[in-house]
Amino acid sequence: MSFFPDVPTIKYEGPSSRNPLAFRHYNADEIIEGKPMRDHFRFAVAYWHTMRGQGADPFGPGCAVRPWEDGTDSVDMAIKRVRVMFEFLEKLGVGFYCFHDRDVAPEGANLRQTNAILDQVVKVLKEEQQRTGIKLLWGTANLFSNPRYVHGAATSCNADVFAYAAAQVKKCLEVTKELGGENYVFWGGREGYTTLLNTDMKRELDHLAKFFHMAVDYKKKIGFTGQFLIEPKPKEPTTHQYDFDAAACLNFLRQYGLTDHFKLNLETNHATLAGHTMMHDMIVASSAGMLGSVDANRGDLLLGWDTDQFPTDLYLTTSIMMVILDQGGLAPGGLNFDAKVRRESFEPVDLFHAHIGGMDAFARGLKVAAKIRADGVLKDFVKQRYASWDSGIGAEIEQGKVGFAELETYMLNKGNPDKNVSGRQEMLENILNGYIELA
Ligand code: XLS
Ligand code: NI
Ligand code: NI
């Protein structure tokens, strides 16, 4: 039985294809920089958007047409949805998926029942993974939907809620391990505040760090070897989220002695909500050796919230792939489409169009980035721009051989600095455009 009877397996047909249900650029086996495309990206589909997103917004309910849904949140429905998800993944040719515990299985009346239900669904997930060879990129616990998390989870003012969250993450770690998950993500759902008038920020941050240390201990205890990832986001649902951006997360991890155990999972729309470009946050993380994985999406510059759109912008995908290639890849991380179709795109086939577009845009971004790297144009320009640091006084500064007094003597003798040269931004943008035109 097929849940997408009208959709064939999506194939690569090349740039001239006009078939909307084909890849024009994503060619999984094509070798770029010595590696097949599929291994550069490690694409994943997000269970919460693709299987659970119904298109609700604050002005109306979801109106997505999903013929396989029976309108219930039953365990049977959860199991059926697993089959739908894996048919979708297979037809799309994507090798990974990601989930929250609550996306895949409903809650029971108490923690014990909830865990038992999760186990039932995990059995089916495992079966489908074995049947298809599709893998779990990362698991995560939903610590934000249930009303118990109204004040946060690890940063709640209610110690019992912290305890419940710990138990939930414990179970989710076990399940992620059971499914061979390659990473585990902590996105701080409601870990933040809406007003400082009722908030003890220092205490909440101490608790958050304590929670992470407990997770590290438990990970060791059960021998889970996946990479832990923190996902920054500056706001939404809270006014201020503690894991604001890459820099704030790195500072937090350093302050609390957690850097050896975590890397970052960066999401485009979160970076832009923080007032950064994705490339900015990626370079912050990557240059600290802390870029672990990417939630691939984009925002809408006209809207101030997390619109989670599919990434189709070639400048965006090119910049992301430049950083990924520069750091030698993302594995064990990957590119997870934390993205949803628009409310108006309510048919099942739209889920395919959306992912195809994202994958094609990344394929082009990869080709452009690889070509720019091979030609060395930007690298050579940057190298030349900093040439004054390669010898003479610049090298002495970098090597720590001189201080203020020596620099004063140097400048008193020289009189004035060497002339500055142009940054050539427009020329570089033109060069980039030239590469994008060719891709
Ligand atoms: C929400 C986050 C979330 C995480 C997983 O904005 O992006 O979807 O990726 O909890
Ligand atoms: Ni995300
Ligand atoms: Ni998001």
Coordinates of C-alpha atoms and ligand atoms in Angstrom, one line a residue:
M1 CA 0.0 0.0 0.0
S2 CA 1.3 3.4 -0.9
F3 CA 0.6 6.7 0.9
F4 CA 1.9 8.8 -2.1
P5 CA 0.5 6.8 -5.0
D6 CA 1.0 9.6 -7.5
V7 CA 4.6 10.4 -6.6
P8 CA 7.3 8.3 -8.2
T9 CA 10.8 7.8 -6.7
I10 CA 12.5 11.2 -7.3
K11 CA 15.4 10.9 -9.7
Y12 CA 18.2 13.1 -11.0
E13 CA 17.3 14.2 -14.5
G14 CA 19.8 17.1 -14.9
P15 CA 19.5 20.9 -15.3
S16 CA 17.5 20.8 -18.4
S17 CA 14.7 18.7 -17.0
R18 CA 11.3 20.4 -16.6
N19 CA 9.9 17.6 -14.5
P20 CA 9.0 19.2 -11.1
L21 CA 9.3 15.8 -9.4
A22 CA 12.9 15.3 -10.4
F23 CA 16.2 16.7 -9.2
R24 CA 18.0 19.0 -11.6
H25 CA 21.1 19.5 -9.5
Y26 CA 21.2 17.0 -6.6
N27 CA 22.9 13.9 -8.0
A28 CA 23.6 11.8 -4.9
D29 CA 26.5 9.8 -6.5
E30 CA 28.2 12.7 -8.2
I31 CA 31.7 13.3 -6.8
I32 CA 32.6 16.7 -5.6
E33 CA 35.9 17.3 -3.9
G34 CA 36.4 13.6 -3.7
K35 CA 33.1 12.8 -2.0
P36 CA 29.7 11.9 -3.3
M37 CA 27.1 14.7 -2.9
R38 CA 25.0 12.6 -0.5
D39 CA 27.9 12.4 2.0
H40 CA 28.6 16.2 1.8
F41 CA 25.0 16.9 2.9
R42 CA 23.7 14.0 4.9
F43 CA 20.2 15.4 4.4
A44 CA 17.6 14.7 7.0
V45 CA 13.8 15.2 7.0
A46 CA 12.2 16.7 10.2
Y47 CA 9.5 14.5 11.6
W48 CA 7.7 17.4 13.3
H49 CA 7.2 19.5 10.2
T50 CA 6.8 16.9 7.5
M51 CA 4.7 14.4 9.5
R52 CA 3.1 16.6 12.2
G53 CA 2.8 20.0 10.6
Q54 CA -0.8 20.8 9.8
G55 CA -0.3 24.5 8.8
A56 CA -2.0 26.0 11.8
D57 CA -1.3 29.7 12.5
P58 CA -2.7 32.1 15.2
F59 CA -5.6 32.9 12.9
G60 CA -6.8 29.5 11.9
P61 CA -6.4 25.8 12.3
G62 CA -4.2 23.5 10.1
C63 CA -5.7 22.8 6.8
A64 CA -3.1 20.4 5.4
V65 CA -4.6 17.5 3.5
R66 CA -3.0 14.3 4.7
P67 CA -5.2 11.4 3.6
W68 CA -3.5 8.9 5.9
E69 CA -4.4 10.8 9.1
D70 CA -7.5 9.5 10.9
G71 CA -7.9 12.7 13.1
T72 CA -6.6 11.0 16.2
D73 CA -3.4 11.1 18.2
S74 CA -3.6 7.3 18.9
V75 CA -0.8 4.9 19.0
D76 CA -2.1 3.2 15.9
M77 CA -2.0 6.4 14.1
A78 CA 1.5 7.1 15.3
I79 CA 2.6 3.7 14.0
K80 CA 0.9 4.3 10.6
R81 CA 2.7 7.6 10.4
V82 CA 6.1 5.9 10.7
R83 CA 5.3 3.9 7.6
V84 CA 4.2 7.2 5.8
M85 CA 7.5 8.9 6.9
F86 CA 9.7 6.1 5.6
E87 CA 7.9 5.9 2.3
F88 CA 8.4 9.6 2.0
L89 CA 12.1 9.3 2.8
E90 CA 12.6 6.4 0.4
K91 CA 10.9 8.2 -2.5
L92 CA 12.9 11.3 -1.9
G93 CA 16.1 9.4 -1.5
V94 CA 17.1 11.1 1.8
G95 CA 19.3 9.0 4.1
F96 CA 18.4 10.5 7.5
Y97 CA 15.5 11.8 9.7
C98 CA 15.2 13.7 13.0
F99 CA 12.5 13.6 15.6
H100 CA 11.3 14.8 18.9
D101 CA 10.0 12.1 21.2
R102 CA 6.5 13.7 21.1
D103 CA 6.4 13.9 17.3
V104 CA 6.6 10.1 16.9
A105 CA 4.5 9.0 19.9
P106 CA 1.7 10.5 22.0
E107 CA 1.9 11.0 25.7
G108 CA 0.1 8.7 28.1
A109 CA -1.5 9.5 31.5
N110 CA 1.9 9.6 33.3
L111 CA 5.6 9.2 32.6
R112 CA 5.5 5.4 32.9
Q113 CA 2.7 5.1 30.3
T114 CA 4.3 7.7 28.0
N115 CA 7.6 5.7 28.0
A116 CA 5.8 2.5 27.2
I117 CA 4.0 4.1 24.3
L118 CA 7.3 5.5 23.0
D119 CA 8.8 2.0 23.2
Q120 CA 6.0 0.7 21.0
V121 CA 6.6 3.2 18.3
V122 CA 10.4 3.0 18.5
K123 CA 10.1 -0.7 17.7
V124 CA 8.4 0.3 14.4
L125 CA 11.0 3.0 13.7
K126 CA 13.7 0.5 14.2
E127 CA 12.0 -2.0 11.9
E128 CA 11.6 0.7 9.2
Q129 CA 15.3 1.8 9.6
Q130 CA 16.4 -1.8 9.1
R131 CA 14.2 -2.3 6.1
T132 CA 15.3 0.8 4.3
G133 CA 18.8 1.6 5.7
I134 CA 17.6 5.1 6.5
K135 CA 19.3 6.4 9.7
L136 CA 18.5 8.7 12.6
L137 CA 20.6 11.9 12.3
W138 CA 19.4 13.1 15.7
G139 CA 16.8 12.6 18.4
T140 CA 15.6 15.3 20.8
A141 CA 13.0 15.6 23.6
N142 CA 10.1 18.0 23.3
L143 CA 10.5 20.0 26.5
F144 CA 8.2 22.9 25.5
S145 CA 4.7 21.8 24.2
N146 CA 3.2 20.2 27.3
P147 CA 1.7 22.9 29.8
R148 CA 4.0 21.5 32.5
Y149 CA 6.8 23.4 30.7
V150 CA 5.1 26.7 30.8
H151 CA 8.0 28.2 32.8
G152 CA 10.7 26.2 31.0
A153 CA 12.1 22.8 31.6
A154 CA 15.7 22.8 32.9
T155 CA 15.2 26.5 33.8
S156 CA 11.8 26.1 35.3
C157 CA 11.1 27.7 38.7
N158 CA 9.5 24.4 39.6
A159 CA 12.1 21.8 40.7
D160 CA 9.6 18.9 39.9
V161 CA 9.5 20.1 36.3
F162 CA 13.3 20.0 36.1
A163 CA 13.0 16.4 37.4
Y164 CA 10.4 15.5 34.8
A165 CA 12.5 17.0 32.0
A166 CA 15.5 15.0 33.2
A167 CA 13.5 11.8 33.1
Q168 CA 12.2 12.6 29.7
V169 CA 15.7 13.3 28.3
K170 CA 17.0 10.2 29.9
K171 CA 14.4 8.1 28.1
C172 CA 15.0 10.0 24.8
L173 CA 18.8 9.4 25.0
E174 CA 18.1 5.7 25.5
V175 CA 15.8 5.6 22.5
T176 CA 18.2 7.6 20.4
K177 CA 20.9 5.2 21.2
E178 CA 18.6 2.3 20.5
L179 CA 18.0 3.7 17.0
G180 CA 21.7 4.3 16.4
G181 CA 21.2 8.1 16.4
E182 CA 24.4 9.9 15.3
N183 CA 23.7 13.0 17.4
Y184 CA 21.4 14.3 20.1
V185 CA 20.0 17.9 20.0
F186 CA 19.1 20.2 22.8
W187 CA 17.1 23.1 21.6
G188 CA 16.1 25.3 24.5
G189 CA 12.4 25.4 23.8
R190 CA 11.2 27.6 26.7
E191 CA 14.6 28.0 28.4
G192 CA 14.5 31.8 28.6
Y193 CA 12.2 34.4 30.1
T194 CA 9.4 36.8 29.2
T195 CA 10.1 39.3 32.0
L196 CA 13.1 39.7 34.3
L197 CA 10.7 40.9 37.0
N198 CA 10.0 37.3 37.9
T199 CA 13.2 35.7 36.8
D200 CA 16.4 34.7 38.7
M201 CA 18.6 34.5 35.6
K202 CA 21.7 33.4 37.4
R203 CA 19.9 30.5 39.1
E204 CA 18.2 29.4 35.9
L205 CA 21.5 29.3 34.0
D206 CA 23.2 27.4 36.8
H207 CA 20.3 24.9 36.5
L208 CA 20.6 24.6 32.7
A209 CA 24.3 23.8 33.1
K210 CA 23.5 21.3 35.8
F211 CA 21.0 19.6 33.5
F212 CA 23.6 19.4 30.7
H213 CA 26.2 17.9 33.0
M214 CA 23.7 15.3 34.1
A215 CA 23.0 14.5 30.4
V216 CA 26.8 14.1 29.8
D217 CA 27.0 11.8 32.8
Y218 CA 24.1 9.7 31.6
K219 CA 25.4 9.5 28.1
K220 CA 28.7 8.1 29.4
K221 CA 26.8 5.7 31.7
I222 CA 24.8 4.1 28.8
G223 CA 27.7 4.3 26.3
F224 CA 25.9 6.6 23.9
T225 CA 28.5 7.8 21.4
G226 CA 26.5 10.3 19.4
Q227 CA 27.5 14.0 19.4
F228 CA 25.6 16.3 21.7
L229 CA 24.5 19.5 20.0
I230 CA 23.0 22.8 21.3
E231 CA 20.8 24.7 19.0
P232 CA 20.9 28.5 19.4
K233 CA 17.8 30.7 18.9
P234 CA 17.4 34.2 20.2
K235 CA 13.7 34.4 20.8
E236 CA 10.4 32.6 20.2
P237 CA 8.6 31.2 22.2
T238 CA 10.2 33.2 25.0
T239 CA 11.1 36.9 24.6
H240 CA 14.7 36.1 25.3
Q241 CA 16.1 32.6 24.9
Y242 CA 19.3 31.9 26.8
D243 CA 20.9 30.0 23.9
F244 CA 20.7 33.3 22.0
D245 CA 23.2 32.7 19.2
A246 CA 26.5 30.8 18.5
A247 CA 28.6 33.2 20.5
A248 CA 26.3 33.1 23.5
C249 CA 26.2 29.3 23.5
L250 CA 29.9 29.0 23.2
N251 CA 30.3 31.4 26.2
F252 CA 27.8 29.4 28.2
L253 CA 29.6 26.1 27.4
R254 CA 33.0 27.5 28.3
Q255 CA 31.7 29.1 31.5
Y256 CA 30.3 25.8 32.7
G257 CA 33.0 23.5 31.5
L258 CA 31.0 21.8 28.9
T259 CA 32.9 22.5 25.7
D260 CA 34.3 19.0 25.4
H261 CA 30.9 17.5 25.3
F262 CA 28.9 19.7 22.9
K263 CA 28.9 21.3 19.5
L264 CA 26.3 23.5 17.9
N265 CA 23.4 22.8 15.6
L266 CA 22.9 26.1 13.7
E267 CA 19.6 27.0 12.0
T268 CA 19.5 29.7 9.4
N269 CA 16.2 31.3 10.6
H270 CA 17.6 31.4 14.1
A271 CA 20.8 33.2 13.1
T272 CA 18.8 35.8 11.2
L273 CA 16.4 36.3 14.1
A274 CA 19.5 37.0 16.2
G275 CA 20.5 39.7 13.7
H276 CA 23.2 37.7 12.0
T277 CA 23.7 36.1 8.7
M278 CA 23.9 32.3 8.8
M279 CA 27.5 32.6 7.5
H280 CA 28.3 34.8 10.5
D281 CA 27.1 32.2 13.0
M282 CA 28.7 29.4 11.1
I283 CA 32.1 31.0 11.1
V284 CA 31.8 31.8 14.8
A285 CA 31.1 28.1 15.5
S286 CA 33.4 26.6 12.9
S287 CA 36.4 28.7 13.9
A288 CA 36.0 27.5 17.4
G289 CA 35.9 23.9 16.2
M290 CA 32.2 23.8 17.4
L291 CA 30.1 23.6 14.2
G292 CA 28.4 20.2 14.5
S293 CA 25.2 20.2 12.3
V294 CA 22.9 22.5 10.4
D295 CA 19.1 23.0 10.5
A296 CA 18.6 24.0 6.9
N297 CA 15.8 26.6 6.3
R298 CA 15.4 30.3 5.8
G299 CA 13.3 33.1 7.2
D300 CA 11.4 35.9 5.6
L301 CA 13.0 39.3 6.0
L302 CA 9.6 40.9 6.0
L303 CA 8.5 38.8 9.0
G304 CA 10.0 38.8 12.4
W305 CA 9.5 35.2 13.4
D306 CA 10.7 31.7 12.7
T307 CA 8.9 31.0 9.4
D308 CA 11.0 27.9 8.8
Q309 CA 10.8 28.1 5.0
F310 CA 12.6 25.8 2.7
P311 CA 16.0 27.1 1.6
T312 CA 16.0 28.1 -2.0
D313 CA 18.4 31.0 -2.0
L314 CA 21.7 30.2 -3.8
Y315 CA 23.7 32.9 -2.0
L316 CA 22.6 31.3 1.3
T317 CA 23.3 27.7 0.3
T318 CA 26.6 28.7 -1.3
S319 CA 27.8 30.5 1.9
I320 CA 26.7 27.5 4.0
M321 CA 28.6 25.1 1.8
M322 CA 31.7 27.3 1.8
V323 CA 32.0 27.0 5.5
I324 CA 31.2 23.3 5.6
L325 CA 33.9 22.6 2.9
D326 CA 36.4 24.8 4.6
Q327 CA 36.0 22.8 7.8
G328 CA 36.3 19.4 6.0
G329 CA 32.6 18.4 6.3
L330 CA 29.8 18.1 8.9
A331 CA 29.7 14.4 9.8
P332 CA 28.5 13.1 12.2
G333 CA 26.2 16.1 11.7
G334 CA 24.2 16.8 8.6
L335 CA 21.7 19.1 6.9
N336 CA 18.3 18.7 8.5
F337 CA 15.4 20.4 6.7
D338 CA 13.9 22.1 9.8
A339 CA 11.4 23.6 7.3
K340 CA 7.7 23.5 6.6
V341 CA 5.6 24.0 3.6
R342 CA 3.4 27.2 3.6
R343 CA -0.2 26.9 4.9
E344 CA -1.4 27.4 1.3
S345 CA 0.7 24.5 0.1
F346 CA -1.6 21.9 1.7
E347 CA -1.3 18.8 -0.6
P348 CA 1.0 15.9 0.1
V349 CA 2.9 16.5 -3.1
D350 CA 4.0 19.9 -1.8
L351 CA 6.1 18.1 0.7
F352 CA 8.1 16.6 -2.2
H353 CA 8.4 19.9 -4.1
A354 CA 9.7 21.6 -1.0
H355 CA 12.4 19.1 -0.2
I356 CA 13.4 18.7 -3.9
G357 CA 13.9 22.5 -4.0
G358 CA 16.0 22.6 -0.9
M359 CA 18.2 19.7 -2.0
D360 CA 18.7 21.2 -5.5
A361 CA 19.5 24.6 -4.0
F362 CA 22.2 22.9 -1.8
A363 CA 23.5 20.9 -4.7
R364 CA 24.1 24.1 -6.6
G365 CA 25.5 25.8 -3.5
L366 CA 28.0 22.9 -3.1
K367 CA 29.1 23.1 -6.8
V368 CA 29.6 26.9 -6.6
A369 CA 31.5 26.7 -3.3
A370 CA 33.7 23.9 -4.6
K371 CA 34.5 25.8 -7.8
I372 CA 35.3 29.0 -5.9
R373 CA 37.6 27.0 -3.6
A374 CA 39.3 25.2 -6.5
D375 CA 39.9 28.5 -8.3
G376 CA 41.1 30.1 -5.0
V377 CA 39.8 33.5 -6.0
L378 CA 38.4 34.6 -2.6
K379 CA 41.1 32.8 -0.6
D380 CA 43.8 34.5 -2.6
F381 CA 42.2 37.9 -2.2
V382 CA 41.8 37.4 1.6
K383 CA 45.4 36.1 1.9
Q384 CA 46.7 39.1 0.1
R385 CA 44.6 41.5 2.2
Y386 CA 46.3 40.3 5.3
A387 CA 49.8 40.1 3.8
S388 CA 51.2 42.8 6.2
W389 CA 50.9 40.2 9.0
D390 CA 53.0 37.6 7.2
S391 CA 56.4 39.2 7.8
G392 CA 57.9 42.3 9.4
I393 CA 56.1 44.0 12.2
G394 CA 52.9 42.1 11.6
A395 CA 54.6 38.7 12.1
E396 CA 56.3 40.1 15.2
I397 CA 53.0 41.1 16.7
E398 CA 51.4 37.8 16.0
Q399 CA 54.4 36.0 17.5
G400 CA 54.2 38.0 20.7
K401 CA 57.7 39.5 20.2
V402 CA 56.7 43.1 20.7
G403 CA 54.6 45.2 23.0
F404 CA 53.3 48.8 23.1
A405 CA 56.8 50.3 23.7
E406 CA 58.4 48.5 20.7
L407 CA 55.4 49.5 18.5
E408 CA 55.8 53.1 19.5
T409 CA 59.5 53.0 18.6
Y410 CA 58.6 51.3 15.3
M411 CA 56.0 54.0 14.4
L412 CA 58.1 56.9 15.6
N413 CA 60.8 55.8 13.2
K414 CA 58.4 55.0 10.4
G415 CA 56.3 58.2 10.8
N416 CA 53.0 56.9 9.2
P417 CA 51.5 53.5 8.5
D418 CA 51.7 52.0 5.0
K419 CA 48.7 53.0 2.8
N420 CA 45.5 51.1 3.1
V421 CA 44.1 49.3 0.0
S422 CA 40.5 48.9 -1.1
G423 CA 38.3 46.1 0.3
R424 CA 36.8 45.6 -3.2
Q425 CA 33.5 44.4 -1.9
E426 CA 31.7 45.1 -5.1
M427 CA 34.3 43.4 -7.2
L428 CA 34.1 40.3 -5.0
E429 CA 30.3 40.3 -5.1
N430 CA 30.5 40.4 -8.9
I431 CA 32.9 37.5 -8.9
L432 CA 30.5 35.5 -6.7
N433 CA 27.6 36.4 -9.0
G434 CA 29.7 35.1 -11.9
Y435 CA 30.1 31.7 -10.2
I436 CA 26.4 31.5 -9.3
E437 CA 25.4 32.2 -13.0
L438 CA 27.5 29.3 -14.2
A439 CA 26.2 26.8 -11.7
Ligands
XLS1 C1 12.6 25.5 16.8 C2 13.7 24.6 16.6 C3 13.3 23.1 16.8 C4 14.6 22.3 17.0 C5 14.4 21.0 17.6 O1 12.6 26.7 16.4 O2 14.3 24.8 15.4 O3 12.6 22.7 15.7 O4 15.3 22.2 15.8 O5 13.8 21.0 18.8
NI2 NI 15.7 23.7 14.5
NI3 NI 13.5 26.9 14.3

